[in-house]
Structures are given as C-alpha cells and as structure tokens.
Amino acid sequence: MTSSRPVREALAHHVARHPDVTRWCVAYSGGMDSHVLLHVAVDLLGADDTMTLRAVHVDHALHEDSVEWTRHVATVAASLGVVLATHRVQVAETGEGPEAAARAARYGAFAAELRPGEHLLLAQHAGDQAETFLMQALRGSGPDGLASIPRKRAFAAGVMARPLLGCPREALAAEAEAAGLRWIEDPSNDDLSFDRNYLRHEILPRLEARWPAATRTLGRTALRASAASQTLLGIAQEDLGQVRVRGVGELSVSELRVLPRERAYNVLRLWVRQAGLRMPRLQDLVQVLDTLVRARDDSGGIVGVRDYELRRYRDRLYLLEPQFETPDFEHEWRAPFVDLAVPEAGLELTREACHRQGIALPASGSVTVRSREGGELIRLGEPAFHKEVKKLLQESGVPPWRRAAIPLLYIDGRLAAVWNLAVAADFRTRPLGSSDGVASDEGLPA
C-alpha cells in the first residue's frame, strides 16, 4: 500500500470490487483490530443510503468480564449508529484444542446471523496471516494448509471476507491512535500457552528483527500456496469425476489405483471435503491407499479416520459414518398394514413399497419382519428353485456391513421376500391379465 491510510484503502478496494453488494456486517469483538474495521466501515459506508451496515458480537463466555465486554461493544456500536446483534455461545471441546473450539462456536453464531448475499467482514491482518502460515508449516501442511487464511470465501448465506489481510498491524494501530479509539484488551491474548500467541510474541518479532519484511514475505508465500492449491483442486475435480462410480457416491478402486499417489491423495481429500467431513491426515491417506486401494482384488478392510471410516468391498471404496453392528430384530406387521418402522434397520415398510416390489400382502393376519439368522432359503423363478439368501446378497453386491439390516418378510412361516432384493415365487403379485400366478419383475434388482 502506498497510501498513508492503508486500512481505509484496503476496505475501499474490497467494496469497489463488489458493487452489487449492499449488505455489510462487521464481526466486532471489541478488540483493537475489529474496532478499527468497524470505525472505518462506518466512515466509508455509513453515509451511503444504498448500503446497510451492521455488526455482530460473539460472547464466548470464557472470561469473567465477558458480559462487561458485551456492554462495551454495545455502547460503541450505539455511538456509531450501528445496529448490533449479540450472541452468547457455549464453547464445546472438539478435540482440536481450545482455539479451534472457540472458533467453531463463533463461526456457528456467524452462520446463524448472516443474511443472504451479505458480506461478513473480519479484521484479520498481515500479522494474522503470517502466524497462520507458520502454524500450518509446523503441522506439515500441504498447499491447502499453507494457503492459510482465505481473503474471501462463500460462507453460510453470504460471504466471509477479510479486506485487511494485506495490512500490517502497525497500520491498524496508527488508525486507532488517529481516531482516538478505546478497545478491550483480552488478557488471553498474552497467554503463551496458546500456539498463536507464542508465535506472535516470541517468534515473529525475532524473525522480523533479522528479516524486516518477514511478515509480508510469509503473506506472499501463502498467496502462492493458495494459487497452487487452486490448480491442484482443478486436477482433483477432474480425477474425482473419473473415479466416482456413476450414479452413486462410491469410488472405483481400480480407477483410483492407476492414479499417481499424490493425485490419489488429492482425490480422497476432495471426496472427504465434499462430504462435509474433517480432512484426513497424511498417515490416514497412506493407510487407505496401501491397505484398501492397492491391496489385492479380493481384499476388504476398514480404515477409521477421526469421526468417519473408509471401507472397501470388491471394486468400490465407501465413505461412511462409523458402522455399528445391527441388533437382531423381529416385528409383527398386521393387516391392514399401516406403515411399520424398523428402527434397527433405519427403514419404514409401507404397503406402497410392497406393491412396487411385487409383494402380495395377505388380506388378513400378519407378516413377520425379522433380521437374518443364517441359512435362509428363498423360492425363486419359474420353475421355482431354492436359493440361499447369503448368495443372493453376494450376487446383488450388498456390502457385508449392510446385510444384517435388510429385513426378511415371512408370511405363514415361509420366507416371502428379501426387502428390495427378491420376492418368493409363491408370494408375488399377479400382473394385470395374468392367471398363472407369476408376478411381474417390478421392484427386483436388475
């Protein structure tokens, strides 16, 4: 920035790049950085009748003075003529540390507050970007992580933007001093037990003493990593389109196997990201590729990754919630066959679904709906023959972990149907015009 007011110029530049945006919201913590952003936003946007500017404050309830801080924030917003929304949240430990837990709670409040098309402005600056880059580098992150803090991204109903990301903290401090601002000093910002604070107070000053341009240089490196990440994302999207099994969410093991290792890793990362799950670690990806994808063709297996798991069956790779053993179940379904919930299988049986599958329900009495016990036979075909249910499930490609949840329907003590897979010859509905008792193939697997 060549301007003597880099903070104002940065925000003005962001606003000018989005002429169609009329709704703006500042994330206002009460600290110096967010106070400067709110103050400058009022100057730039407050007098424009076509613009709507407001602020949102999140009380994490982690400090004994947090209620007093909320009062301070409300007083400042009122003095500026800015409508303020406040959210008091509960910070729940996520297993990734207190900073991540607080961020998750804060972002949840932001998502609930943001209106369609609105830009949520955060006051993170060049120092924050340098700290994030160092933290990601120390974790061994690849280009995605080293890209650090994005300048802008879609978020909830609107956009999350950080227009000051190129501004040094000194520029924000100069703006605050020139305007005579008063802000909250959170004592936790000086607690060196937090990684970010340690980098801010102990490491970055030493780097800048030796290399004065360290903060700007780390920011430029983050931008280059972001560009590389976007290039790799484009390749991963093409590769995922090639390896995804058409019409379903699984991946083809044989197609994934022929990709170079790093491209296969990127496909798996993108697949997980699109499912809305947390990113796997490198060691997780290595295990998936070596024990599931590149194992012999008749291999199965499971790799547990945080709060989800990957499983292989035949030529397909599945991304699943942790699978628990389905308990045995047995239910009586009585005429007139009102919808029957089978909670153990996560299903609801209906007359309409039976009709679609060609199952002839009895006019009176009941149907027994139960799980497999092993050794069941079902009478299929014309002329009819007995087939093992186990073989039927195998030939239908049902993964082993799903088989116990498939209900078997018994009528008069005989197996009448395997739900959504097969109907016994003696219990099929008759097609229109038929008099031989042979049912149509509606509802059976191809």
Short mmCIF file of C-alpha atoms in Angstrom, two decimals:
data_model
loop_
_atom_site.label_atom_id
_atom_site.label_comp_id
_atom_site.label_asym_id
_atom_site.label_seq_id
_atom_site.Cartn_x
_atom_site.Cartn_y
_atom_site.Cartn_z
CA MET A 1 0.00 0.00 0.00
CA THR A 2 1.34 3.47 -0.90
CA SER A 3 -1.47 5.38 0.80
CA SER A 4 -0.87 6.90 4.25
CA ARG A 5 -4.23 5.32 5.24
CA PRO A 6 -3.74 1.68 4.12
CA VAL A 7 -6.65 0.36 6.21
CA ARG A 8 -9.16 2.70 4.58
CA GLU A 9 -7.74 2.00 1.15
CA ALA A 10 -7.94 -1.77 1.68
CA LEU A 11 -11.60 -1.66 2.73
CA ALA A 12 -12.48 0.78 -0.06
CA HIS A 13 -10.81 -1.55 -2.55
CA HIS A 14 -12.89 -4.50 -1.35
CA VAL A 15 -16.12 -2.52 -1.52
CA ALA A 16 -15.30 -1.24 -5.01
CA ARG A 17 -14.70 -4.80 -6.23
CA HIS A 18 -18.23 -5.79 -5.14
CA PRO A 19 -20.53 -3.03 -6.50
CA ASP A 20 -23.60 -5.26 -6.31
CA VAL A 21 -23.24 -5.90 -2.56
CA THR A 22 -25.44 -3.67 -0.41
CA ARG A 23 -25.42 -5.59 2.88
CA TRP A 24 -22.34 -5.45 5.11
CA CYS A 25 -21.75 -6.86 8.59
CA VAL A 26 -18.62 -6.37 10.72
CA ALA A 27 -17.56 -9.09 13.13
CA TYR A 28 -16.89 -6.88 16.16
CA SER A 29 -15.12 -8.50 19.11
CA GLY A 30 -14.34 -5.22 20.85
CA GLY A 31 -10.58 -5.56 20.38
CA MET A 32 -8.46 -3.02 18.54
CA ASP A 33 -8.47 -4.72 15.14
CA SER A 34 -12.24 -5.14 14.84
CA HIS A 35 -12.87 -1.69 16.34
CA VAL A 36 -10.69 -0.13 13.65
CA LEU A 37 -12.53 -2.08 10.94
CA LEU A 38 -15.94 -1.02 12.27
CA HIS A 39 -14.84 2.62 12.62
CA VAL A 40 -13.53 2.74 9.03
CA ALA A 41 -16.58 0.88 7.69
CA VAL A 42 -18.88 3.49 9.24
CA ASP A 43 -16.88 6.26 7.55
CA LEU A 44 -16.94 4.54 4.15
CA LEU A 45 -20.42 3.01 4.13
CA GLY A 46 -22.47 4.70 6.82
CA ALA A 47 -23.39 7.78 4.79
CA ASP A 48 -24.48 5.77 1.73
CA ASP A 49 -28.25 5.25 1.77
CA THR A 50 -27.93 2.32 -0.62
CA MET A 51 -25.81 0.39 1.89
CA THR A 52 -26.83 -1.46 5.04
CA LEU A 53 -24.09 -1.74 7.68
CA ARG A 54 -24.42 -3.60 10.96
CA ALA A 55 -22.23 -5.54 13.38
CA VAL A 56 -22.27 -8.87 15.20
CA HIS A 57 -20.58 -9.68 18.51
CA VAL A 58 -19.99 -13.17 19.90
CA ASP A 59 -19.57 -13.65 23.65
CA HIS A 60 -17.70 -16.93 24.19
CA ALA A 61 -18.43 -16.78 27.95
CA LEU A 62 -14.83 -17.85 28.65
CA HIS A 63 -13.76 -14.83 30.70
CA GLU A 64 -15.32 -13.41 33.85
CA ASP A 65 -15.52 -9.97 32.22
CA SER A 66 -17.20 -11.17 29.02
CA VAL A 67 -20.58 -9.66 29.97
CA GLU A 68 -18.90 -6.29 30.62
CA TRP A 69 -17.16 -6.58 27.24
CA THR A 70 -20.53 -7.11 25.58
CA ARG A 71 -21.79 -3.91 27.25
CA HIS A 72 -18.75 -2.03 25.96
CA VAL A 73 -19.33 -3.34 22.44
CA ALA A 74 -22.99 -2.31 22.58
CA THR A 75 -22.03 1.20 23.76
CA VAL A 76 -19.53 1.66 20.93
CA ALA A 77 -21.96 0.38 18.30
CA ALA A 78 -24.68 2.72 19.57
CA SER A 79 -22.31 5.71 19.49
CA LEU A 80 -21.54 4.90 15.86
CA GLY A 81 -25.21 4.42 14.97
CA VAL A 82 -24.63 0.77 14.04
CA VAL A 83 -27.21 -1.94 14.71
CA LEU A 84 -25.56 -4.69 16.76
CA ALA A 85 -26.52 -8.37 17.09
CA THR A 86 -25.00 -10.24 20.04
CA HIS A 87 -24.67 -13.99 20.51
CA ARG A 88 -23.62 -15.74 23.72
CA VAL A 89 -22.31 -19.19 22.84
CA GLN A 90 -21.16 -22.32 24.61
CA VAL A 91 -17.70 -23.48 23.61
CA ALA A 92 -17.62 -27.26 23.36
CA GLU A 93 -14.25 -29.02 23.21
CA THR A 94 -13.79 -30.62 19.77
CA GLY A 95 -10.56 -32.48 20.49
CA GLU A 96 -8.54 -29.98 18.44
CA GLY A 97 -7.75 -27.50 21.21
CA PRO A 98 -9.44 -24.50 22.82
CA GLU A 99 -8.70 -22.10 19.97
CA ALA A 100 -10.39 -24.38 17.43
CA ALA A 101 -13.34 -24.95 19.77
CA ALA A 102 -13.88 -21.21 20.25
CA ARG A 103 -13.62 -20.63 16.52
CA ALA A 104 -16.20 -23.35 15.81
CA ALA A 105 -18.65 -21.77 18.27
CA ARG A 106 -18.03 -18.29 16.86
CA TYR A 107 -18.49 -19.39 13.26
CA GLY A 108 -21.71 -21.15 14.21
CA ALA A 109 -23.06 -17.85 15.53
CA PHE A 110 -21.88 -16.00 12.42
CA ALA A 111 -23.61 -18.56 10.17
CA ALA A 112 -26.88 -18.16 12.07
CA GLU A 113 -26.67 -14.38 11.79
CA LEU A 114 -25.58 -13.83 8.19
CA ARG A 115 -28.25 -12.77 5.70
CA PRO A 116 -28.46 -13.79 2.03
CA GLY A 117 -25.79 -12.07 -0.04
CA GLU A 118 -24.34 -10.22 2.95
CA HIS A 119 -20.57 -9.79 3.33
CA LEU A 120 -19.27 -10.57 6.80
CA LEU A 121 -16.09 -8.53 7.32
CA LEU A 122 -13.37 -9.85 9.64
CA ALA A 123 -10.42 -7.73 10.79
CA GLN A 124 -7.59 -10.23 10.39
CA HIS A 125 -4.44 -8.58 9.07
CA ALA A 126 -0.99 -9.44 7.67
CA GLY A 127 0.33 -10.48 11.07
CA ASP A 128 -2.52 -12.97 11.49
CA GLN A 129 -1.76 -14.38 8.06
CA ALA A 130 1.94 -14.82 8.89
CA GLU A 131 1.09 -16.54 12.18
CA THR A 132 -1.32 -18.92 10.45
CA PHE A 133 1.22 -19.76 7.76
CA LEU A 134 3.83 -20.65 10.40
CA MET A 135 1.34 -22.77 12.34
CA GLN A 136 0.37 -24.69 9.21
CA ALA A 137 4.01 -25.16 8.21
CA LEU A 138 4.84 -26.55 11.65
CA ARG A 139 1.97 -29.03 11.27
CA GLY A 140 3.45 -30.27 7.99
CA SER A 141 0.55 -28.99 5.90
CA GLY A 142 0.46 -29.13 2.11
CA PRO A 143 -0.64 -26.33 -0.25
CA ASP A 144 -4.20 -26.25 1.13
CA GLY A 145 -2.98 -25.54 4.66
CA LEU A 146 -0.14 -23.24 3.64
CA ALA A 147 -2.64 -21.09 1.74
CA SER A 148 -3.57 -20.07 5.30
CA ILE A 149 -6.41 -17.54 5.70
CA PRO A 150 -8.52 -17.01 2.57
CA ARG A 151 -9.25 -13.40 1.65
CA LYS A 152 -12.81 -14.27 0.68
CA ARG A 153 -14.99 -17.37 0.63
CA ALA A 154 -18.62 -18.35 0.48
CA PHE A 155 -20.00 -18.73 3.99
CA ALA A 156 -23.50 -19.69 5.14
CA ALA A 157 -25.97 -17.47 3.25
CA GLY A 158 -23.36 -14.92 2.25
CA VAL A 159 -19.62 -14.29 2.05
CA MET A 160 -16.87 -14.14 4.67
CA ALA A 161 -14.24 -11.54 3.70
CA ARG A 162 -11.02 -10.24 5.21
CA PRO A 163 -10.26 -6.98 3.43
CA LEU A 164 -7.35 -6.03 5.75
CA LEU A 165 -5.32 -9.20 5.20
CA GLY A 166 -2.60 -7.26 3.39
CA CYS A 167 -2.33 -4.55 6.06
CA PRO A 168 0.37 -4.71 8.75
CA ARG A 169 -0.84 -4.50 12.33
CA GLU A 170 1.05 -1.22 12.68
CA ALA A 171 -1.33 0.34 10.15
CA LEU A 172 -4.33 -0.66 12.26
CA ALA A 173 -2.65 0.70 15.39
CA ALA A 174 -1.97 4.02 13.63
CA GLU A 175 -5.61 4.25 12.54
CA ALA A 176 -6.78 3.53 16.09
CA GLU A 177 -4.50 6.19 17.55
CA ALA A 178 -5.51 8.81 14.95
CA ALA A 179 -9.20 8.22 15.73
CA GLY A 180 -8.72 8.10 19.50
CA LEU A 181 -10.40 4.70 19.78
CA ARG A 182 -10.85 2.76 23.01
CA TRP A 183 -10.93 -1.02 22.90
CA ILE A 184 -10.95 -4.17 25.03
CA GLU A 185 -7.68 -5.86 25.93
CA ASP A 186 -8.32 -9.59 26.29
CA PRO A 187 -5.71 -10.96 28.73
CA SER A 188 -5.81 -14.35 27.00
CA ASN A 189 -4.01 -12.72 24.06
CA ASP A 190 -0.86 -12.65 26.21
CA ASP A 191 -1.11 -16.29 27.31
CA LEU A 192 1.91 -18.01 25.74
CA SER A 193 0.40 -21.45 26.28
CA PHE A 194 -1.62 -20.77 23.12
CA ASP A 195 0.39 -21.56 19.99
CA ARG A 196 -0.72 -18.47 18.12
CA ASN A 197 0.23 -16.16 20.99
CA TYR A 198 3.63 -17.81 21.26
CA LEU A 199 4.30 -17.19 17.58
CA ARG A 200 3.00 -13.61 17.83
CA HIS A 201 5.02 -12.57 20.89
CA GLU A 202 8.11 -14.78 20.74
CA ILE A 203 8.80 -15.93 17.18
CA LEU A 204 7.61 -13.30 14.70
CA PRO A 205 9.40 -10.40 16.46
CA ARG A 206 12.68 -12.34 16.24
CA LEU A 207 12.09 -13.14 12.57
CA GLU A 208 11.34 -9.50 11.83
CA ALA A 209 14.41 -8.34 13.74
CA ARG A 210 16.53 -10.42 11.38
CA TRP A 211 14.33 -10.16 8.26
CA PRO A 212 12.23 -6.95 8.49
CA ALA A 213 9.99 -8.00 5.61
CA ALA A 214 9.23 -11.43 7.15
CA THR A 215 5.51 -10.80 7.69
CA ARG A 216 4.94 -9.55 4.14
CA THR A 217 7.08 -12.34 2.68
CA LEU A 218 5.16 -15.04 4.53
CA GLY A 219 1.93 -13.48 3.26
CA ARG A 220 3.19 -13.65 -0.33
CA THR A 221 4.15 -17.28 0.15
CA ALA A 222 0.65 -18.00 1.44
CA LEU A 223 -0.77 -16.42 -1.74
CA ARG A 224 1.43 -18.65 -3.89
CA ALA A 225 0.36 -21.69 -1.92
CA SER A 226 -3.26 -20.64 -2.48
CA ALA A 227 -2.68 -20.46 -6.24
CA ALA A 228 -1.05 -23.90 -6.21
CA SER A 229 -3.92 -25.25 -4.12
CA GLN A 230 -6.47 -23.99 -6.66
CA THR A 231 -4.55 -25.65 -9.50
CA LEU A 232 -4.43 -28.95 -7.63
CA LEU A 233 -8.13 -28.63 -6.82
CA GLY A 234 -8.97 -28.37 -10.52
CA ILE A 235 -6.98 -31.53 -11.26
CA ALA A 236 -8.59 -33.33 -8.30
CA GLN A 237 -12.08 -32.41 -9.54
CA GLU A 238 -11.31 -33.94 -12.95
CA ASP A 239 -9.84 -37.07 -11.36
CA LEU A 240 -12.76 -37.46 -8.95
CA GLY A 241 -15.15 -37.32 -11.89
CA GLN A 242 -13.25 -40.20 -13.47
CA VAL A 243 -13.06 -42.46 -10.42
CA ARG A 244 -16.51 -41.88 -8.93
CA VAL A 245 -18.93 -44.71 -9.68
CA ARG A 246 -21.65 -43.26 -11.86
CA GLY A 247 -24.96 -42.70 -10.09
CA VAL A 248 -23.63 -43.39 -6.58
CA GLY A 249 -21.22 -41.83 -4.13
CA GLU A 250 -18.57 -44.56 -4.02
CA LEU A 251 -15.21 -44.58 -5.79
CA SER A 252 -13.90 -47.22 -8.16
CA VAL A 253 -10.89 -48.89 -6.57
CA SER A 254 -9.44 -49.98 -9.92
CA GLU A 255 -9.69 -46.42 -11.32
CA LEU A 256 -8.21 -44.87 -8.19
CA ARG A 257 -5.37 -47.39 -8.21
CA VAL A 258 -3.96 -46.21 -11.55
CA LEU A 259 -3.57 -42.59 -10.40
CA PRO A 260 -0.16 -41.43 -9.16
CA ARG A 261 -0.03 -41.47 -5.37
CA GLU A 262 -0.23 -37.69 -4.82
CA ARG A 263 -3.17 -37.33 -7.22
CA ALA A 264 -4.94 -40.20 -5.47
CA TYR A 265 -4.41 -38.41 -2.14
CA ASN A 266 -5.93 -35.23 -3.56
CA VAL A 267 -8.96 -37.15 -4.88
CA LEU A 268 -9.53 -38.64 -1.42
CA ARG A 269 -9.19 -35.22 0.24
CA LEU A 270 -11.70 -33.67 -2.16
CA TRP A 271 -14.11 -36.61 -1.72
CA VAL A 272 -13.99 -36.16 2.07
CA ARG A 273 -14.33 -32.36 1.81
CA GLN A 274 -17.41 -32.64 -0.42
CA ALA A 275 -18.97 -34.91 2.19
CA GLY A 276 -18.55 -32.12 4.76
CA LEU A 277 -16.12 -34.11 6.91
CA ARG A 278 -12.84 -33.11 8.52
CA MET A 279 -9.71 -33.52 6.42
CA PRO A 280 -7.79 -36.78 6.79
CA ARG A 281 -4.16 -36.66 7.90
CA LEU A 282 -1.38 -37.81 5.60
CA GLN A 283 -0.94 -41.03 7.58
CA ASP A 284 -4.64 -41.76 7.10
CA LEU A 285 -4.33 -41.32 3.34
CA VAL A 286 -1.26 -43.56 3.21
CA GLN A 287 -3.17 -46.29 5.07
CA VAL A 288 -6.21 -46.01 2.79
CA LEU A 289 -4.10 -46.24 -0.35
CA ASP A 290 -1.84 -49.06 0.84
CA THR A 291 -4.32 -51.26 2.74
CA LEU A 292 -7.52 -50.67 0.76
CA VAL A 293 -6.84 -49.34 -2.74
CA ARG A 294 -3.61 -51.10 -3.63
CA ALA A 295 -4.35 -54.38 -1.90
CA ARG A 296 -5.27 -57.47 -3.89
CA ASP A 297 -8.62 -57.58 -5.67
CA ASP A 298 -10.39 -59.81 -3.14
CA SER A 299 -9.37 -57.63 -0.19
CA GLY A 300 -11.79 -55.87 2.08
CA GLY A 301 -10.86 -53.79 5.07
CA ILE A 302 -11.59 -50.69 7.12
CA VAL A 303 -9.62 -47.54 7.87
CA GLY A 304 -11.02 -45.41 10.69
CA VAL A 305 -10.35 -41.70 10.23
CA ARG A 306 -11.43 -39.45 13.11
CA ASP A 307 -15.24 -39.43 13.06
CA TYR A 308 -15.74 -41.44 9.87
CA GLU A 309 -14.35 -44.51 8.17
CA LEU A 310 -13.46 -45.79 4.72
CA ARG A 311 -14.33 -49.34 3.71
CA ARG A 312 -13.68 -51.39 0.62
CA TYR A 313 -15.91 -54.06 -0.89
CA ARG A 314 -14.99 -55.53 -4.23
CA ASP A 315 -14.13 -52.64 -6.57
CA ARG A 316 -15.77 -49.91 -4.52
CA LEU A 317 -14.47 -47.61 -1.81
CA TYR A 318 -17.11 -46.36 0.65
CA LEU A 319 -17.03 -43.25 2.87
CA LEU A 320 -19.21 -43.92 5.90
CA GLU A 321 -20.14 -42.91 9.38
CA PRO A 322 -18.75 -45.41 11.90
CA GLN A 323 -20.69 -48.64 11.39
CA PHE A 324 -22.13 -50.45 14.39
CA GLU A 325 -23.42 -53.99 14.43
CA THR A 326 -27.14 -54.12 13.66
CA PRO A 327 -29.00 -55.79 16.54
CA ASP A 328 -31.28 -58.72 15.80
CA PHE A 329 -34.89 -57.67 15.32
CA GLU A 330 -38.35 -59.16 14.84
CA HIS A 331 -41.62 -57.25 14.33
CA GLU A 332 -45.18 -58.30 13.64
CA TRP A 333 -46.80 -56.29 10.83
CA ARG A 334 -50.55 -56.75 10.96
CA ALA A 335 -53.28 -56.08 8.41
CA PRO A 336 -54.30 -53.52 7.19
CA PHE A 337 -50.53 -52.88 7.16
CA VAL A 338 -50.13 -49.34 8.37
CA ASP A 339 -46.55 -48.09 7.86
CA LEU A 340 -44.14 -50.10 10.03
CA ALA A 341 -40.94 -48.55 11.43
CA VAL A 342 -37.96 -50.90 11.67
CA PRO A 343 -35.56 -48.72 13.70
CA GLU A 344 -32.81 -51.34 13.83
CA ALA A 345 -32.55 -51.13 10.03
CA GLY A 346 -33.35 -47.43 9.71
CA LEU A 347 -36.30 -48.28 7.44
CA GLU A 348 -40.04 -47.82 7.22
CA LEU A 349 -42.08 -50.53 5.49
CA THR A 350 -45.23 -49.46 3.63
CA ARG A 351 -47.98 -51.10 1.59
CA GLU A 352 -46.96 -48.94 -1.37
CA ALA A 353 -43.36 -50.14 -1.21
CA CYS A 354 -44.57 -53.75 -1.08
CA HIS A 355 -46.70 -53.14 -4.15
CA ARG A 356 -43.76 -51.65 -6.05
CA GLN A 357 -41.65 -54.70 -5.23
CA GLY A 358 -44.43 -57.10 -6.23
CA ILE A 359 -45.01 -58.48 -2.71
CA ALA A 360 -48.55 -59.86 -2.25
CA LEU A 361 -49.55 -59.00 1.30
CA PRO A 362 -52.24 -61.24 2.83
CA ALA A 363 -55.80 -59.94 3.12
CA SER A 364 -55.75 -60.58 6.87
CA GLY A 365 -53.39 -61.76 9.55
CA SER A 366 -49.82 -60.56 9.79
CA VAL A 367 -46.34 -60.57 8.30
CA THR A 368 -43.28 -61.30 10.41
CA VAL A 369 -40.41 -58.92 9.70
CA ARG A 370 -37.06 -60.05 11.07
CA SER A 371 -33.32 -60.00 10.60
CA ARG A 372 -31.24 -62.82 9.18
CA GLU A 373 -30.22 -65.74 11.31
CA GLY A 374 -28.21 -67.59 8.66
CA GLY A 375 -29.04 -70.48 6.35
CA GLU A 376 -32.25 -68.96 4.92
CA LEU A 377 -33.55 -70.14 1.55
CA ILE A 378 -35.97 -68.33 -0.75
CA ARG A 379 -38.00 -69.97 -3.54
CA LEU A 380 -37.46 -68.03 -6.78
CA GLY A 381 -38.00 -68.32 -10.51
CA GLU A 382 -40.12 -70.40 -12.89
CA PRO A 383 -39.82 -73.29 -12.48
CA ALA A 384 -39.15 -72.39 -8.87
CA PHE A 385 -35.88 -73.30 -7.16
CA HIS A 386 -34.44 -72.58 -3.74
CA LYS A 387 -31.63 -70.05 -3.43
CA GLU A 388 -29.54 -69.22 -0.40
CA VAL A 389 -30.19 -65.70 0.85
CA LYS A 390 -26.47 -65.39 1.51
CA LYS A 391 -25.69 -65.97 -2.18
CA LEU A 392 -28.48 -63.61 -3.21
CA LEU A 393 -26.91 -60.83 -1.13
CA GLN A 394 -23.46 -61.55 -2.54
CA GLU A 395 -24.67 -61.60 -6.14
CA SER A 396 -26.59 -58.36 -5.57
CA GLY A 397 -23.39 -56.63 -4.43
CA VAL A 398 -24.68 -55.76 -0.97
CA PRO A 399 -21.67 -54.84 1.21
CA PRO A 400 -21.27 -57.17 4.21
CA TRP A 401 -21.87 -54.42 6.79
CA ARG A 402 -25.32 -53.66 5.30
CA ARG A 403 -26.63 -57.22 5.09
CA ALA A 404 -27.78 -57.57 8.70
CA ALA A 405 -30.06 -54.53 8.29
CA ILE A 406 -32.04 -55.96 5.34
CA PRO A 407 -35.44 -57.17 6.60
CA LEU A 408 -36.77 -60.60 5.67
CA LEU A 409 -40.58 -60.88 5.35
CA TYR A 410 -42.30 -64.13 6.38
CA ILE A 411 -45.90 -64.99 5.54
CA ASP A 412 -47.43 -68.13 7.06
CA GLY A 413 -43.99 -69.08 8.33
CA ARG A 414 -42.40 -69.06 4.86
CA LEU A 415 -39.85 -66.56 3.55
CA ALA A 416 -41.81 -64.30 1.22
CA ALA A 417 -39.33 -61.55 0.40
CA VAL A 418 -35.87 -60.12 0.98
CA TRP A 419 -36.63 -56.40 1.21
CA ASN A 420 -35.86 -54.55 -2.03
CA LEU A 421 -33.98 -57.55 -3.46
CA ALA A 422 -36.22 -60.53 -4.19
CA VAL A 423 -39.78 -61.86 -3.81
CA ALA A 424 -40.54 -65.56 -3.48
CA ALA A 425 -42.46 -67.12 -6.38
CA ASP A 426 -45.45 -68.04 -4.19
CA PHE A 427 -45.88 -64.51 -2.83
CA ARG A 428 -45.65 -62.32 -5.88
CA THR A 429 -48.49 -60.10 -7.02
CA ARG A 430 -50.08 -61.09 -10.33
CA PRO A 431 -49.61 -58.74 -13.28
CA LEU A 432 -52.80 -57.46 -14.91
CA GLY A 433 -54.21 -60.11 -17.23
CA SER A 434 -52.15 -62.91 -15.70
CA SER A 435 -53.73 -66.10 -14.43
CA ASP A 436 -50.67 -68.24 -13.84
CA GLY A 437 -49.63 -66.71 -10.52
CA VAL A 438 -46.29 -65.42 -11.82
CA ALA A 439 -45.57 -61.87 -10.67
CA SER A 440 -44.04 -59.06 -12.67
CA ASP A 441 -40.40 -58.09 -12.14
CA GLU A 442 -41.24 -54.64 -10.72
CA GLY A 443 -39.05 -53.77 -7.76
CA LEU A 444 -36.48 -56.52 -8.31
CA PRO A 445 -32.80 -55.76 -8.86
CA ALA A 446 -31.57 -55.86 -12.42
#
